[in-house]
Each structure stands twice: as C-alpha cells, then as structure tokens.
Amino acid sequence: MNREIKIARTMALKKISTPIIREITYDNAAITDFEKNFEQDKNSKYLLRYPTIYIVNDKIKPDKYSVYVGETNNIKRRTTEHLQDDSKTDNFWQKVEHSNNSKIFLIGHDHFNKSLTLDIENKLMHYMTGVDAVELVKNGRSNQQDEYYTSDELDPIFIKIWRKLREKNKQLFPLLSVIQDSAIFKASPFHKLTPEQIEAKDTIILKIEEALNRNRTGQLILVKGEAGAGKTVLLSNLFYELTQLSANESDNSILRGKTQNLLVNHDQQLKVYTQIADKLGIRTKANLEIVEKPTKFINDHLGKKLVDVVLVDEAHLLWTQGKQSYRGENQLDDLLKCARVVVAVFDPHQILSREQYWGLDKLNQMTLDAMSDGNFVELHNQLRIAGNQRTVGWIRSLTDEQRIKNIPADNKYDLHVFDSPQELYEVLKQKSLNEEAGISRLLATFDWKYIDKKKPNDSEYWNVTVGDFSMPWNLQLPQTKEVKRRNKSLAWAEQEQTIGEVGSTFTIQGFDLNYAGVIIGPSVKYRDGKIVFDKQCSQNSKATQRRTYEGQKVDASDTLLKNELNVLLTRGVHGLYLYAVDDQLQQKLLEAQKGIL
C-alpha cells in the first residue's frame, strides 16, 4: 500500500465515529436481559431502533466456528425469530439453539442506514469466508448495494468495526491483511462487483432463464476476458446466486429446483472453489460433486439426464483431445451434450498446453456463434493490476505485440528490472515477510527440467538455476505431517514454505500475487527489435510438442510459450519484478527501465 493511500485511509478513519459493539450469549433470556438493561444507555437507539448488524457465532471446535451474518431494523424480533422459528427447520439454527458456546455480536453506528448495513453485511460475509477459523458462513443472500449518500463511508466504518471485533476475539477476527492474502478471499462471491461485472451477471442470468424457460439444450454462453479482468469473481458470484435462486424457497419460478455444477480443470483453483462451496454450505454430503473436474463430470453425465446449468471457470484449460481418463475429442463439446446451458469463462491468451489448443478458425467460429445467439459477454476492465493505464499498456505491449517500450512512471505499481535473480529474490522475500505487502512469490517460464513425482539423479530437487542462483521448482520442499495437513486445502502460493520455491504457470494460473517476481528463461529472447520464442530452450513439452489437430500435425509452440509469458506477467497486483536470462532481452529491459530506448 503506497503512502498516499495510507494517509487518505487514516484521515477517513479519523472522521468516522466509533461503532457500538456488544457481545452477549445467544439465547432468548440473554437477549431479553440485554434489551432491558441497555435501554437506558445513551447509545441504546443505535442497537435497538436503528438498522443494526449482528454476527451469531458458535464455537463448534476448539479452533473452529460456524457464523451467521445478518442485518435488521429490529434486533430483538429478528434474533428471536432465528431461535424460535428458524431452529424448527434449519440445521444450523438447531445446533446454535442447543449449543453452550453460541454468542452474538450486536453492531450499531450513528451513520447506519439500510443500504449501508446491507453493504457492511455483505463485506463481513466476504471477510468471514476468508477466515481460517470459520468453517461455515451462513446467509442466504448477497446484498451488494449501488451508490447511496453514505457509500463513501463503507470502508472506514467497516475497518473500525473489524478492529473493535478483533479486540474481542482475535481468532475469529484476524488481521485484515492476513485474510486479504487468502485465495478463498480473492475468489469469494461476496466481492463488490463493478458495474461491468453486474451487467455481465444480469445478462448471463437472463440468458439462462430464457434457455430453461424455452426448454433449450446445449446452449453455450461465452464469457471472454483477459487475465485480471475479474472473470473468476464474476463466476463465483454467479455460482452463489444461482444456488440461492434454485433453492426450494426461492421465488424465482424458472430457476427454482434447477441443478448446477461448477467445473474447473486447474488443481489449485479446484481447492479454492471447494473451500468456498464448503464454507457457504453449498457443497454438502448430498451433493459433493457440485464442484469438480470436467473429466469426471463428463464420464458421470454423458448420455444421462441433463444438468440444467454448468459453469466452467478457466474454460481455456478444457482438453481438445483424448487424454488419460478422458476418451472424448473435445471437452466443451461433450459438456454441451450434458447440460441445458454451459457458461464458459474463456481467455484464448491463457491456453498453455497442446491438449488445450484451438485453431484460430475454431475460436473465431465459437465466438461468432455465441455472438449471433446473443450469448457472448466480454469483460474489458483490468481489475488485477493496480497500476495506471500506461503500466497495463506496457505489460500488454510486451506480451501481445512482443515489443519493449520505456517503463512508465507509476506511483501505484512497482515495476522493476533487477540485475540478478538473487537480487530480485531478496527484495521479493522481504515483501513476503511484510504482512501489509501480502503474498509475494517467485515465478519462472518453464525452461528448467521438472518431472513430477520423480527425483533427479544429481541433486535433491529439480531446480531453476541461473549462474550461482538455484532454487527448487514448486511442490518439492519437504513438509511435516502437521504442515502437510494444514496445507492440504491451500493453494500453492498460500503455503508458507513456497517462498523458497519457484512457481510455474501450472501452479499460479488463475491466482493473484501482491508482488510477482518473474525469471524470464532462455526460451524468451530479444532479436531484431522484437521478443521471440525459442522452443528448443523450453522444458515445457506440453507447449513445444506438436499435436494432431483436425488431421494435421500442428506446431503451436510460439502461441503457447507467448501465453505462458502472458500468464506469468499478469499475476502481480501491486508489483512486477523481472530478470531475463537472455542477455539481449535483459539489456533491453534495463534500458527500458532507464528510459533510454
């Protein structure tokens, strides 16, 4: 976080009054006693008569909680309804009612109005899903509000509320920066959507309703956007909303009772979506396969009863040829045979393997077909990279046009070229130790040998080696049983030991890093004023080996290696650190940094 943002936040916080927070045991007697005793307090109206937020929490294990976040205009009536009415039919409230560990935080503020409390309720759910100690977050809705007269006070009031809650329970309310680093927080359905994302979501739901209402099958809705355009957050939000609209008590007659599945081919991303579905109660013992991989879904559903809606994140990772347990020819085609509607989030610039390769004609035809049906949605905004437009343009120019321009000045984004990989790593490591700086990791193009589940003959690990610098590739460093258990549900970048590893596209695709350090290996060169790709220097056989496509042998290595570079250079939210192995490329990057191109 840069100095200007810190100063602005501090000034905003000083102007905001302190929230009123009370913690009591959650039962009818305690609530009645609180109302009676608090009535004479000078702040009583802010909890008893103003719009109010409340957090019910039940300590279900020594280090785990289940949580309900709500808002109401009548705290006494609403909390009593949960205990007397909801507990008759809802398993969550039944457990709360009979628990000896259930408590409630009552939260009031003199600036609370209906819109602001709904937004803070949503923001609390967003952060609670990212808390490691929270096993379940209960609430049947997402309540993002548009602009209103106190919307500029949302963040400063929320920060003050969280700080006061943290004073009462540090386990349940850890540092905000710790939560913000978690992959589950970054992919949460409770992110406040941009106007572009809201319009996209509304369009998609409308098209889903239209297809289901007219009993259509095999409908493809294509959602296209570059890396960092907010596709994952949109899909996560859409998935959560569809589960709410399809619930038995939903008032949406078209979507009520409909089935949906979320599919992703990326192992690390699958962990994140599974955690989200578990924490929100979407994934239960009765529907464990609501989040899964495409191959298993196809094998289980092809030729059987159609699923109503299938959402596919990172659809560019779907296979276009048979592989391992998948014996079909094209996973997207097969998914369209398994579902009435398929919503596919797609970025052709993130196709990384020959098994995922699409010919340009096929890509264009798929896009044109979706557009002609009104089923094409495109996201244009860059939401990941926090730099200015010139910085985003510099990265895009390097990856898309293969040109290196002068590195622009940007006080919001740290873009730096280092003289050595060791120097780059030392700065990055210091960033990773700073809680405010957040998760930072070292990445590299796949130009050094790595064989999964096999040890090299001449060293302990498969290493990324440049001169005297050497560091193991991802997923190799040893872990104790306790660490391995803790890491089981965490994505690679979230695991503490991985600051001592180098990540590849196969572990980092789809994820954010606050600061990304990238070693650009020898497969990326600079010749005759342009970046070129040398497949002979790559160890990524998935990108360099030819494949048979529509009866012909195809060499897509240039496209796939270019996409690999694109994925790596678009991971950093607040900074990108670079070092290039190729001497000419390194020299051009250093010159671009000095502004003397």
CSV table of C-alpha atoms in Angstrom, one decimal, residues 7 50 60 97 167 262 264 314 391 412 571:
chain,number,residue,atom,x,y,z
A,7,ILE,CA,-2.7,8.9,4.5
A,50,TYR,CA,-31.5,1.9,14.2
A,60,ILE,CA,-18.1,-25.9,17.2
A,97,GLU,CA,-30.1,-23.2,19.8
A,167,GLU,CA,-10.3,-6.7,20.3
A,262,LEU,CA,-19.1,-25.7,-11.2
A,264,VAL,CA,-12.5,-26.3,-13.3
A,314,GLU,CA,-10.8,-21.3,-17.0
A,391,THR,CA,1.7,0.3,-16.9
A,412,LYS,CA,0.7,2.8,-7.6
A,571,ARG,CA,-0.1,-12.1,-11.6
